[in-house]
XYZ file of C-alpha atoms in Angstrom:
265
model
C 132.428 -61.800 -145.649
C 134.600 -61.484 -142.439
C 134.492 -62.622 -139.127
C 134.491 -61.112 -135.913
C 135.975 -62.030 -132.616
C 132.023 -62.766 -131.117
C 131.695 -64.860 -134.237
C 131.233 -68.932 -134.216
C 133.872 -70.708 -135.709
C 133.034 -71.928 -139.112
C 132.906 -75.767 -139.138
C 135.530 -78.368 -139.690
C 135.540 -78.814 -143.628
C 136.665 -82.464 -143.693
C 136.798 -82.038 -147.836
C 136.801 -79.383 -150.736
C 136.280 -80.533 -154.355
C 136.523 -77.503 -157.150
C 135.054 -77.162 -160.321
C 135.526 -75.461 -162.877
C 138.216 -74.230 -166.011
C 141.335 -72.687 -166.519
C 140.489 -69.451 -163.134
C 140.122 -73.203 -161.182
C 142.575 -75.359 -162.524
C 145.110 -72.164 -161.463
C 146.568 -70.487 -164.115
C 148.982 -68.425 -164.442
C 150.170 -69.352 -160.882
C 153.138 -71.484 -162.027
C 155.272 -73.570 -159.983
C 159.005 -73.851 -160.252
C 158.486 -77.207 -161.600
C 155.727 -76.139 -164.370
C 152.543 -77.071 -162.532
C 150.239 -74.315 -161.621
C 148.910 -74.114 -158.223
C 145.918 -71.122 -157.812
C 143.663 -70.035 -155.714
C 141.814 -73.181 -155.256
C 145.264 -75.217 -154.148
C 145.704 -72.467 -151.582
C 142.424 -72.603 -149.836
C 142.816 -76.680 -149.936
C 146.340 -76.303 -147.804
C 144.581 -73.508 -145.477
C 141.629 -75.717 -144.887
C 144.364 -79.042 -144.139
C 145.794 -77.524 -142.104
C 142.639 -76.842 -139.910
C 141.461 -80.738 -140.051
C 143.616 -83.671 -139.746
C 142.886 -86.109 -143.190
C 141.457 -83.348 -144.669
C 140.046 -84.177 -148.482
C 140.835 -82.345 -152.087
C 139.460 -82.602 -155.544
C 140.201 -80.443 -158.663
C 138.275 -81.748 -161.368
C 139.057 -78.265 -163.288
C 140.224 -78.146 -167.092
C 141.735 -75.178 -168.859
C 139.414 -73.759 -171.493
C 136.346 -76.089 -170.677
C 132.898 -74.367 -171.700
C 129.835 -74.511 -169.182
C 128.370 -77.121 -171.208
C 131.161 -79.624 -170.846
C 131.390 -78.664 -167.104
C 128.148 -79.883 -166.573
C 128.784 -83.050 -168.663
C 132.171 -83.967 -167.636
C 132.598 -82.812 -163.880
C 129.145 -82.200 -162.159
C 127.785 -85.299 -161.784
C 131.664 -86.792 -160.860
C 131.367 -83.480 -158.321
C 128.136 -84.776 -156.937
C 128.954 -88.070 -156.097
C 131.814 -87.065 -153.803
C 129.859 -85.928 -151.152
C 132.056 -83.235 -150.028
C 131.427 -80.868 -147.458
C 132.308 -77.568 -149.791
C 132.248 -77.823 -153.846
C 133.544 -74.649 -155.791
C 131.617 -73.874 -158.951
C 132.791 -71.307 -161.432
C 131.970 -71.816 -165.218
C 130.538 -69.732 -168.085
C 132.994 -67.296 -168.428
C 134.741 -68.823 -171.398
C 130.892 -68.851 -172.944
C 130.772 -65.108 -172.840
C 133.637 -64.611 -174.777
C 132.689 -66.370 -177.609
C 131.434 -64.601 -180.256
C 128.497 -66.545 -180.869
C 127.253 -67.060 -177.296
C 123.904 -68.144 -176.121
C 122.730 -66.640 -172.859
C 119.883 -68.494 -172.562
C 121.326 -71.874 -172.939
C 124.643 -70.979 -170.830
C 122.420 -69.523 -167.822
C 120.123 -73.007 -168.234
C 123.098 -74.690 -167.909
C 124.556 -73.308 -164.951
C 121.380 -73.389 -163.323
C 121.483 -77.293 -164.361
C 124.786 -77.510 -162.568
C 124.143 -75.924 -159.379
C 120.541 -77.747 -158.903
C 122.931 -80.985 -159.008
C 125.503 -80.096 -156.789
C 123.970 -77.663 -154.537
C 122.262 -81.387 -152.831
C 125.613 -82.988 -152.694
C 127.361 -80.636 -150.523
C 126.881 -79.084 -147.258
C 128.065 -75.456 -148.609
C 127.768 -74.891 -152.201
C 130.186 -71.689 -153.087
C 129.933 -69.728 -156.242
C 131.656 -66.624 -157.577
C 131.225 -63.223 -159.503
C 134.669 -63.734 -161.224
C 137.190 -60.842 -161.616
C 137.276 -58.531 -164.584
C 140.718 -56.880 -165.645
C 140.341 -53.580 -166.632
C 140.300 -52.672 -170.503
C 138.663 -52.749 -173.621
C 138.423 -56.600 -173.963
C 136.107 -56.265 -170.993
C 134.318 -53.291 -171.373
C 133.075 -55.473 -174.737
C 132.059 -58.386 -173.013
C 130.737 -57.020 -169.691
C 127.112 -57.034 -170.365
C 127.204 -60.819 -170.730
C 129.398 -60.847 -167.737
C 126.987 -58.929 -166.126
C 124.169 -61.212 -167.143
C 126.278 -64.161 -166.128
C 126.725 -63.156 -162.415
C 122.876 -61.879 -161.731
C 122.359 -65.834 -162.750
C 125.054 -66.618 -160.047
C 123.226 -64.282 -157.611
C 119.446 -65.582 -157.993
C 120.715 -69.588 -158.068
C 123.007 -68.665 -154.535
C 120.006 -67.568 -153.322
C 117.153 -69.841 -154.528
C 120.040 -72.707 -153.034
C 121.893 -71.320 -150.501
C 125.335 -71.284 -151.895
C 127.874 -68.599 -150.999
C 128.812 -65.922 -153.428
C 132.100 -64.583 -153.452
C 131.954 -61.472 -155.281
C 135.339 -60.986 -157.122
C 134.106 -58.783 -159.781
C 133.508 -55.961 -157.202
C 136.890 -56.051 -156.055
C 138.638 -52.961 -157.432
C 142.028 -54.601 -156.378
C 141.794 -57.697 -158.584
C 140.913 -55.625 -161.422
C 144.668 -54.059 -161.651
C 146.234 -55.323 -164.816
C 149.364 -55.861 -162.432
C 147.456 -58.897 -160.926
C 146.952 -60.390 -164.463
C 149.567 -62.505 -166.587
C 151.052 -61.347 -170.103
C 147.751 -63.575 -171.442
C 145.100 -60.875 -169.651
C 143.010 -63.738 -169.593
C 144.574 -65.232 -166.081
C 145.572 -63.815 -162.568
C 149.477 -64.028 -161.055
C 150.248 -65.818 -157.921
C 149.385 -63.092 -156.284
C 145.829 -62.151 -157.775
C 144.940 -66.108 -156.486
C 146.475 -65.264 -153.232
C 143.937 -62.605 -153.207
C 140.637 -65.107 -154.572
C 141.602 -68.075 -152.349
C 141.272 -65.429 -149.157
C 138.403 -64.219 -149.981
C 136.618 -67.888 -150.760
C 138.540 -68.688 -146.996
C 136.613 -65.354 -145.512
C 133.385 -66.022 -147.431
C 133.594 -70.021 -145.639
C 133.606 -68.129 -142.473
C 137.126 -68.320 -141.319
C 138.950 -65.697 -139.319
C 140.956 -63.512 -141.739
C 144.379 -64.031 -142.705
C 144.312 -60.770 -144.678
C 141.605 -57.900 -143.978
C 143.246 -56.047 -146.859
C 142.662 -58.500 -149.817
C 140.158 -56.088 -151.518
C 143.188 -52.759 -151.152
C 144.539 -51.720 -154.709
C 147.794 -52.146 -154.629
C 150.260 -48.909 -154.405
C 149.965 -46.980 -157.207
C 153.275 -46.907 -159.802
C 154.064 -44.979 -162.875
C 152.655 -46.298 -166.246
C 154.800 -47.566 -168.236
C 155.929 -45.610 -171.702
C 154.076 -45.755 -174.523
C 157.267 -48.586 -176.199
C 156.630 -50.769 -173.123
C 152.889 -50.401 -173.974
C 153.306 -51.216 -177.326
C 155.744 -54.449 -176.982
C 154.129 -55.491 -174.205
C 150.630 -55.243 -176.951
C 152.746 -57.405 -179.554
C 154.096 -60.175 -177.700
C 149.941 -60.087 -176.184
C 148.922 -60.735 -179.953
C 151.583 -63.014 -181.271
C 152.036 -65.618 -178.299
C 147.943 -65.490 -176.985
C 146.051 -63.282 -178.877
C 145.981 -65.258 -182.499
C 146.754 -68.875 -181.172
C 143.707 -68.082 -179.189
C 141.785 -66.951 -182.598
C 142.983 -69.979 -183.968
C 142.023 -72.243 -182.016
C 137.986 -70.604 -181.723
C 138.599 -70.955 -186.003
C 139.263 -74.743 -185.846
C 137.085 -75.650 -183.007
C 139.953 -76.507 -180.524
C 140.622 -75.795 -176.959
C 143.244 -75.607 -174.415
C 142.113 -77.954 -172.793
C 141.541 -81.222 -175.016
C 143.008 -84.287 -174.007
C 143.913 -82.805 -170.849
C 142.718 -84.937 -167.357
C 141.208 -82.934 -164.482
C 143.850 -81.441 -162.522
C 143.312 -83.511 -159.280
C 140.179 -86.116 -160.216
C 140.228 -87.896 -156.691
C 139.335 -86.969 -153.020
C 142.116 -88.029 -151.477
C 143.849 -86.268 -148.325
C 145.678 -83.189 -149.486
C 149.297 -82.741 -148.384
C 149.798 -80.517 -150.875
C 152.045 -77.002 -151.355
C 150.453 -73.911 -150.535
């Protein structure tokens, strides 16, 4: 959504807390230093900068299903009290091969009846799809996934921010050597449209352009590019669906207070 000059100003956020997994927490947006920053980082520092003492949570985990979402970070979410809570979970579901719809849709539904009270704006997303086989075989449960999003945003009033419809973030240029996360710049691109979607004047109007077409690269880039896929994300990622691991075990919520964010953008 964008404004217009005749539009009201949105209102002061005081405080943002995001939920979520690994699209949250920020990967593949690394720092210098090894941390990863994302979309959700970015829209804290815009919204800081807008409101003196301004408050940020991340209670997002890398590879977290929607199921330990709801147990881990919703009700932690909840009691916060902040004016805007991101929620974006069940993706990782829908890749599993053994994935129940039913139960993953309850529980999302389960989360946003719990937060959607907590907040003053409740935000939710239709997350981005890169374009390829992997998602042409999971996009009906994708699809499935986000007309969930759509009827709880509206039973609850929560904001939508459709990412999936975005042509631009579907360019595998926007997507790290994993095809499983988006580059600095593809959460450059998510954090302004959340920021337009809040109702904040634009920073960029031209978030949703495809970026400037460039040859393809030769079928031996293709195919290295397909091996080093496999061998560094592709099978660790097999193996860790074969022993019941995740990414994210042991691993604390990125940012598990709301304290006042002086953070990088």
């Amino acid at each position: 959504m964008q404004t217009n000059s005749t539009s009201p100003a949105p209102p002061p956020h005081t405080s943002l807390v995001a939920v979520g997994d690994s699209f949250t927490e920020g990967m593949s947006d690394l720092r210098p230093d090894g941390s990863y920053r994302g979309w959700a980082d970015l829209l804290a520092a815009r919204m800081a900068t807008r409101t003196p003492g301004f408050r940020y949570a991340n209670l997002a985990v890398r590879g977290k299903l929607i199921g330990q979402i709801v147990d881990e970070q919703v009700d932690v979410a909840a009691a916060m009290n902040a004016d805007v809570i991101t929620l974006v979970g069940g993706l990782n579901d829908t890749l599993r091969p053994k994935c129940d719809m039913g139960r993953v849709k309850g529980l999302l539904t389960e989360a946003v009846e719990r937060l959607a009270p907590s907040c003053e704006q409740l935000v939710l997303m239709r997350s981005p799809g890169r374009q390829g086989p992997v998602l042409e075989r999971f996009r009906p449960r994708m699809e499935e996934l986000f007309a969930c999003v759509d009827e709880l945003a509206a039973r609850h009033g929560a904001v939508v921010v459709d990412l999936y419809g975005a042509r631009s973030l579907g360019d595998p240029r926007l997507w790290d050597v994993d095809r499983l996360h988006l580059t600095a710049e593809g959460h450059r691109r998510v954090a302004e449209a959340v920021w337009q979607s809040l109702g904040y004047e634009p920073e960029d109007t031209e978030w949703r352009t495809p970026m400037p077409a460039t040859p393809p690269p030769g079928w031996a880039a293709r195919r290295a590019a397909d091996a080093r896929f496999a061998r560094e994300h592709l099978l660790p990622w097999m193996g860790r669906r074969l022993t019941g691991r995740s990414s994210g075990d042991g691993r604390p919520p990125k940012r598990p207070e709301l304290l006042p964010y002086k953070g990088r953008a």
